[in-house]
Coordinates of C-alpha atoms and ligand atoms in Angstrom, one line a residue:
M1 CA 199.8 -173.7 221.3
D2 CA 199.7 -173.5 216.6
L3 CA 198.8 -177.1 215.4
K4 CA 199.5 -176.4 212.0
G5 CA 201.2 -178.7 209.9
R6 CA 201.7 -181.5 213.4
H7 CA 200.8 -185.0 213.8
L8 CA 198.5 -186.3 215.8
L9 CA 199.8 -190.3 216.9
Q10 CA 198.6 -190.4 220.5
P11 CA 196.4 -187.8 223.3
M12 CA 199.9 -186.6 224.8
D13 CA 201.4 -185.2 221.4
F14 CA 199.0 -182.5 221.9
S15 CA 199.3 -180.2 225.4
V16 CA 196.2 -180.0 228.1
E17 CA 195.9 -176.1 226.5
E18 CA 195.9 -177.4 223.4
M19 CA 193.0 -179.5 223.5
D20 CA 191.2 -177.3 225.1
R21 CA 191.3 -175.0 222.1
L22 CA 190.3 -178.1 220.1
F23 CA 187.5 -178.5 222.6
E24 CA 186.6 -174.8 222.4
V25 CA 186.5 -174.4 218.2
A26 CA 184.3 -178.0 218.6
E27 CA 181.8 -176.5 220.7
R28 CA 181.9 -173.1 218.3
I29 CA 181.1 -175.7 215.7
S30 CA 178.7 -177.3 216.8
A31 CA 176.5 -174.7 218.1
N32 CA 176.0 -173.1 214.7
P33 CA 177.7 -175.3 211.1
A34 CA 176.7 -173.7 208.6
A35 CA 178.9 -171.0 209.4
F36 CA 181.8 -173.1 208.9
A37 CA 180.5 -174.6 205.7
D38 CA 183.4 -173.4 203.7
V39 CA 186.6 -172.7 205.8
C40 CA 188.0 -176.1 203.9
K41 CA 187.3 -175.0 200.4
G42 CA 190.1 -176.6 198.1
K43 CA 191.3 -178.3 200.5
L44 CA 191.6 -182.7 200.4
L45 CA 191.9 -184.9 203.1
A46 CA 192.9 -188.9 202.8
T47 CA 192.1 -191.7 204.2
L48 CA 194.4 -194.6 204.6
F49 CA 192.1 -197.6 206.3
Y50 CA 193.9 -201.0 206.4
E51 CA 191.5 -202.0 208.9
P52 CA 187.3 -201.6 209.2
S53 CA 186.0 -198.9 209.5
T54 CA 182.4 -197.1 210.3
R55 CA 182.5 -194.4 212.8
T56 CA 186.0 -193.5 212.6
R57 CA 186.7 -193.2 208.6
F58 CA 182.7 -191.5 208.5
S59 CA 183.0 -188.9 211.1
F60 CA 186.6 -188.2 208.8
E61 CA 185.1 -187.5 205.9
A62 CA 182.0 -186.2 207.1
A63 CA 184.0 -183.8 209.3
M64 CA 186.0 -182.9 205.5
L65 CA 182.6 -181.9 203.8
R66 CA 180.6 -180.7 205.9
L67 CA 184.0 -178.0 206.3
G68 CA 183.4 -177.7 202.1
G69 CA 186.2 -179.4 201.7
Q70 CA 186.9 -182.8 199.7
V71 CA 188.1 -186.9 200.8
I72 CA 190.3 -188.6 198.9
G73 CA 190.8 -192.4 199.9
F74 CA 191.0 -196.2 200.8
S75 CA 188.9 -198.3 203.1
E76 CA 189.8 -201.5 201.8
P77 CA 194.1 -201.6 201.0
N78 CA 193.4 -204.2 198.4
S79 CA 191.7 -201.6 196.2
S80 CA 194.7 -199.7 196.3
A81 CA 198.7 -199.9 195.6
V82 CA 199.3 -201.1 199.1
S83 CA 198.4 -205.1 197.4
K84 CA 200.9 -205.2 195.0
G85 CA 204.0 -204.7 197.9
E86 CA 204.0 -200.5 198.1
S87 CA 205.6 -199.0 201.8
I88 CA 204.0 -197.3 204.3
A89 CA 206.5 -195.1 203.5
D90 CA 206.0 -194.8 199.6
T91 CA 202.5 -194.1 199.8
I92 CA 202.8 -191.8 202.0
R93 CA 205.0 -190.0 200.2
T94 CA 202.3 -190.2 197.1
V95 CA 200.0 -189.3 198.3
A96 CA 201.6 -186.5 200.3
C97 CA 201.2 -184.6 197.1
Y98 CA 197.5 -184.8 196.8
A99 CA 196.4 -184.0 199.4
D100 CA 196.4 -181.2 202.4
L101 CA 196.1 -183.9 205.7
A102 CA 195.8 -187.9 206.3
V103 CA 194.4 -189.9 208.2
M104 CA 195.7 -193.4 208.4
R105 CA 194.7 -196.9 210.6
H106 CA 196.6 -199.9 210.6
P107 CA 196.7 -203.2 211.9
K108 CA 200.2 -203.0 213.2
E109 CA 201.1 -201.1 215.7
G110 CA 203.3 -198.6 215.7
S111 CA 202.7 -198.5 211.5
V112 CA 201.0 -194.4 211.4
S113 CA 203.7 -193.5 213.7
V114 CA 206.3 -194.5 210.1
A115 CA 204.6 -193.0 208.0
S116 CA 204.3 -189.6 210.1
R117 CA 208.2 -189.5 209.9
F118 CA 207.8 -190.3 205.4
S119 CA 205.1 -187.0 205.6
P120 CA 205.8 -183.4 204.5
I121 CA 201.5 -183.2 205.2
P122 CA 200.4 -183.6 208.3
V123 CA 199.2 -187.3 209.6
V124 CA 196.6 -188.4 212.0
N125 CA 196.9 -191.9 213.9
A126 CA 192.9 -193.5 213.4
G127 CA 194.0 -196.2 215.1
D128 CA 197.0 -198.4 215.0
G129 CA 196.5 -202.0 216.3
G130 CA 196.0 -202.8 219.7
H131 CA 198.3 -199.8 220.8
Q132 CA 196.4 -196.0 220.3
H133 CA 193.3 -194.1 218.8
P134 CA 193.7 -190.0 219.6
T135 CA 190.5 -188.7 217.9
Q136 CA 188.6 -191.5 219.9
T137 CA 190.3 -190.1 222.9
L138 CA 189.5 -186.1 221.7
T139 CA 185.6 -187.2 220.9
D140 CA 185.7 -189.2 224.4
L141 CA 187.1 -185.8 226.4
L142 CA 184.8 -183.3 225.0
T143 CA 181.7 -185.9 225.8
I144 CA 183.1 -185.7 229.1
K145 CA 183.9 -182.3 229.4
L146 CA 180.3 -180.8 227.8
E147 CA 178.2 -184.0 230.3
T148 CA 180.0 -182.3 233.3
G149 CA 181.4 -179.0 232.9
N150 CA 185.1 -180.2 233.4
F151 CA 187.7 -183.9 234.3
D152 CA 189.0 -183.1 237.8
N153 CA 188.3 -185.8 240.8
I154 CA 185.6 -188.1 238.7
T155 CA 185.7 -191.7 239.0
V156 CA 186.1 -193.4 235.9
G157 CA 185.2 -197.0 234.8
L158 CA 186.5 -198.6 232.3
C159 CA 185.3 -202.2 231.8
G160 CA 185.5 -204.4 228.9
D161 CA 188.8 -205.3 226.8
L162 CA 191.3 -202.6 228.2
K163 CA 194.3 -205.3 226.7
F164 CA 193.4 -205.1 223.0
G165 CA 191.2 -201.7 223.4
R166 CA 193.7 -198.9 222.2
T167 CA 190.5 -195.8 222.9
V168 CA 191.1 -197.3 226.3
H169 CA 195.2 -196.7 226.2
S170 CA 194.5 -193.4 225.1
L171 CA 192.2 -192.6 227.5
I172 CA 194.1 -193.3 229.9
Q173 CA 196.7 -191.7 229.1
A174 CA 194.9 -188.1 228.2
L175 CA 192.6 -188.6 231.9
L176 CA 196.1 -189.4 233.5
R177 CA 196.7 -184.8 232.9
Y178 CA 193.6 -184.0 235.3
S179 CA 193.8 -183.5 238.9
G180 CA 192.0 -186.1 241.5
V181 CA 190.5 -188.7 238.7
R182 CA 190.3 -192.2 239.7
F183 CA 190.2 -195.3 237.7
V184 CA 188.6 -197.8 238.3
L185 CA 189.6 -200.4 235.8
I186 CA 186.9 -203.7 235.2
S187 CA 187.7 -207.0 233.4
P188 CA 188.8 -210.8 233.1
D189 CA 192.4 -210.6 234.7
E190 CA 193.3 -212.1 230.7
L191 CA 192.0 -208.6 229.8
R192 CA 193.9 -206.5 231.3
V193 CA 195.2 -203.0 230.7
P194 CA 198.7 -203.3 229.3
E195 CA 201.7 -202.7 231.8
Y196 CA 203.1 -199.8 229.7
V197 CA 199.3 -198.3 230.3
R198 CA 200.1 -199.2 234.5
E199 CA 203.2 -197.8 234.5
S200 CA 201.6 -194.5 233.5
M201 CA 198.8 -194.3 236.3
Q202 CA 201.9 -195.7 238.3
K203 CA 203.8 -192.6 237.2
A204 CA 201.4 -190.1 237.7
G205 CA 200.3 -191.3 240.9
A206 CA 197.1 -191.8 240.1
E207 CA 194.3 -193.7 242.5
F208 CA 193.7 -196.8 240.5
E209 CA 192.2 -200.6 240.9
E210 CA 191.9 -203.2 239.0
T211 CA 188.4 -205.6 239.5
R212 CA 186.6 -208.3 237.5
D213 CA 183.5 -207.1 239.4
L214 CA 181.1 -204.5 237.5
L215 CA 178.0 -204.7 239.8
K216 CA 180.7 -203.9 242.9
H217 CA 182.1 -200.6 241.9
L218 CA 178.9 -199.8 239.3
P219 CA 177.1 -197.4 242.2
E220 CA 181.1 -195.3 242.9
L221 CA 181.1 -194.3 238.9
D222 CA 181.0 -190.9 236.9
A223 CA 181.8 -192.0 234.2
L224 CA 181.6 -196.2 232.6
Y225 CA 183.7 -195.9 228.9
M226 CA 182.6 -199.7 228.2
T227 CA 183.9 -202.0 225.2
R228 CA 183.6 -204.3 223.3
V229 CA 186.0 -207.4 222.9
Q230 CA 188.7 -206.8 219.7
K231 CA 187.9 -210.5 218.2
E232 CA 190.4 -209.6 215.4
R233 CA 193.2 -208.8 218.0
F234 CA 193.0 -212.0 219.5
F235 CA 194.6 -215.1 218.5
N236 CA 192.9 -218.1 218.8
E237 CA 188.8 -218.1 218.5
E238 CA 188.2 -219.7 221.7
D239 CA 189.4 -217.3 223.9
Y240 CA 187.1 -215.0 222.1
V241 CA 184.2 -217.1 223.1
R242 CA 184.6 -217.5 226.5
L243 CA 185.6 -214.2 226.9
K244 CA 182.9 -212.1 225.1
D245 CA 180.1 -211.8 226.7
S246 CA 182.6 -211.4 230.2
Y247 CA 179.6 -207.7 231.0
I248 CA 176.1 -207.3 229.9
V249 CA 175.2 -204.3 230.9
N250 CA 171.8 -203.1 231.1
K251 CA 168.7 -201.4 232.5
A252 CA 167.8 -204.1 235.5
K253 CA 171.5 -203.7 236.5
L254 CA 171.7 -199.9 236.4
A255 CA 169.2 -199.9 239.3
T256 CA 172.5 -199.4 241.5
A257 CA 174.4 -196.5 239.3
K258 CA 174.7 -192.8 240.4
E259 CA 171.9 -190.4 239.0
K260 CA 174.2 -188.8 236.7
L261 CA 175.8 -191.1 235.7
M262 CA 178.0 -191.2 232.4
I263 CA 177.8 -194.7 229.7
L264 CA 180.1 -194.4 227.5
H265 CA 181.3 -196.6 223.9
P266 CA 184.0 -196.0 221.1
L267 CA 181.3 -198.4 219.3
P268 CA 181.0 -200.0 217.9
R269 CA 178.8 -202.0 220.2
V270 CA 178.4 -205.7 220.2
N271 CA 176.8 -207.3 223.4
E272 CA 178.1 -205.4 226.3
I273 CA 175.5 -202.7 226.3
S274 CA 172.1 -204.3 225.6
T275 CA 169.0 -202.0 224.4
D276 CA 167.2 -201.8 226.9
V277 CA 169.7 -198.7 228.2
D278 CA 169.6 -196.9 225.3
S279 CA 166.5 -194.9 226.2
D280 CA 167.7 -194.2 229.7
P281 CA 169.0 -190.4 229.6
R282 CA 172.6 -191.6 231.3
A283 CA 173.4 -193.6 227.5
T284 CA 175.7 -191.4 226.6
Y285 CA 177.6 -193.0 223.1
F286 CA 175.1 -191.5 220.7
R287 CA 176.0 -188.3 221.3
Q288 CA 179.2 -188.9 221.9
A289 CA 179.8 -190.3 218.2
E290 CA 178.4 -186.7 217.0
N291 CA 180.8 -185.1 219.2
G292 CA 183.3 -186.9 217.7
M293 CA 182.8 -185.4 213.9
Y294 CA 182.7 -181.9 215.4
V295 CA 186.5 -182.2 217.0
R296 CA 187.4 -183.9 214.5
M297 CA 186.3 -180.6 212.4
A298 CA 188.3 -178.6 215.2
L299 CA 191.2 -180.7 214.2
I300 CA 191.1 -180.8 210.6
M301 CA 191.1 -176.5 210.4
E302 CA 193.4 -176.7 213.3
L303 CA 196.3 -178.7 211.5
L304 CA 195.3 -177.2 208.0
G305 CA 196.0 -174.3 209.5
I306 CA 192.5 -172.5 208.6
K307 CA 192.1 -169.9 211.9
E308 CA 190.1 -167.5 210.7
E309 CA 187.1 -167.2 212.3
P310 CA 184.0 -167.1 210.0
V311 CA 181.5 -164.8 208.8
C312 CA 178.5 -164.8 211.2
K313 CA 176.1 -165.9 208.5
Ligands
LIG401 C1 187.4 -198.0 217.9 C2 188.2 -199.2 217.9 O1 188.4 -198.8 216.4 O2 189.3 -199.2 218.3 N1 186.3 -197.8 217.2 C3 186.0 -196.3 216.9 O3 186.8 -196.0 217.1 N2 185.0 -195.7 217.6 C4 187.1 -199.1 219.1 C5 186.4 -201.3 218.8 O4 186.0 -200.4 217.3 O5 186.1 -201.1 219.4

């Protein structure tokens, strides 16, 4: 149960107990952030973003800075030696000479895994193409835990781009480890979950339904995980334009939903949640974004092996 020095490429890299430990640490940090303000003093985080990001990169950087560490990195590969044709293997080996931990986002599936094989420092996958996004899953799970207390026997609706949405793939796989989670997968036919995700649900014996109809299933849901249609992964503009507004949740549509429904979204949102939902107590997405920073603080501490309880101030 020691995360020190480990890589995080997909949620299953950590056991349920290891994740629980991260959630515990995250909760302790959020209750008293000032007590953790120096625990990473002298440590350096590298953020290697080959694809745009606001939340994930900023929340990692904010997490490290709030722990008293420092940050280097790029958010635009053209500004680094990558534009000269450097390989991922060489980039990570070089970065490892300077930093203690690397967070990487890349448009190509599997590329962060390649980097991890050459890296003497922990590498965290901050999203590889349409594949996986494990730290968003930590964020999502912590949010569900804080809002409902546990994960067992909940009905989770995932809606939107289930094909290219990497946060969806990671979240489903992580939730399969809890008992009695039921999935309602709501998408246009073209954007259904990839076969490997469907197979993992079948293998786990999970109850799941694939449907196009959000309104029909809304009343059953304990959590609704909305996603944007992933424009950057489409091969042609025409398909994107046709599918982009397939689902738009607004206040009026929520009339039939449970009073305790959690509306989640990894963000950024485009049109899929109307802004009139923001003031509804069921809108959980901005709290979710905040939880993302705390759980990344916990992750950084654990990967760096910083265990000691901070002195209470
Ligand atoms: C997600 C991602 O990058 O996959 N964003 C995020 O990290 N919060 C979701 C998205 O871009 O739609």
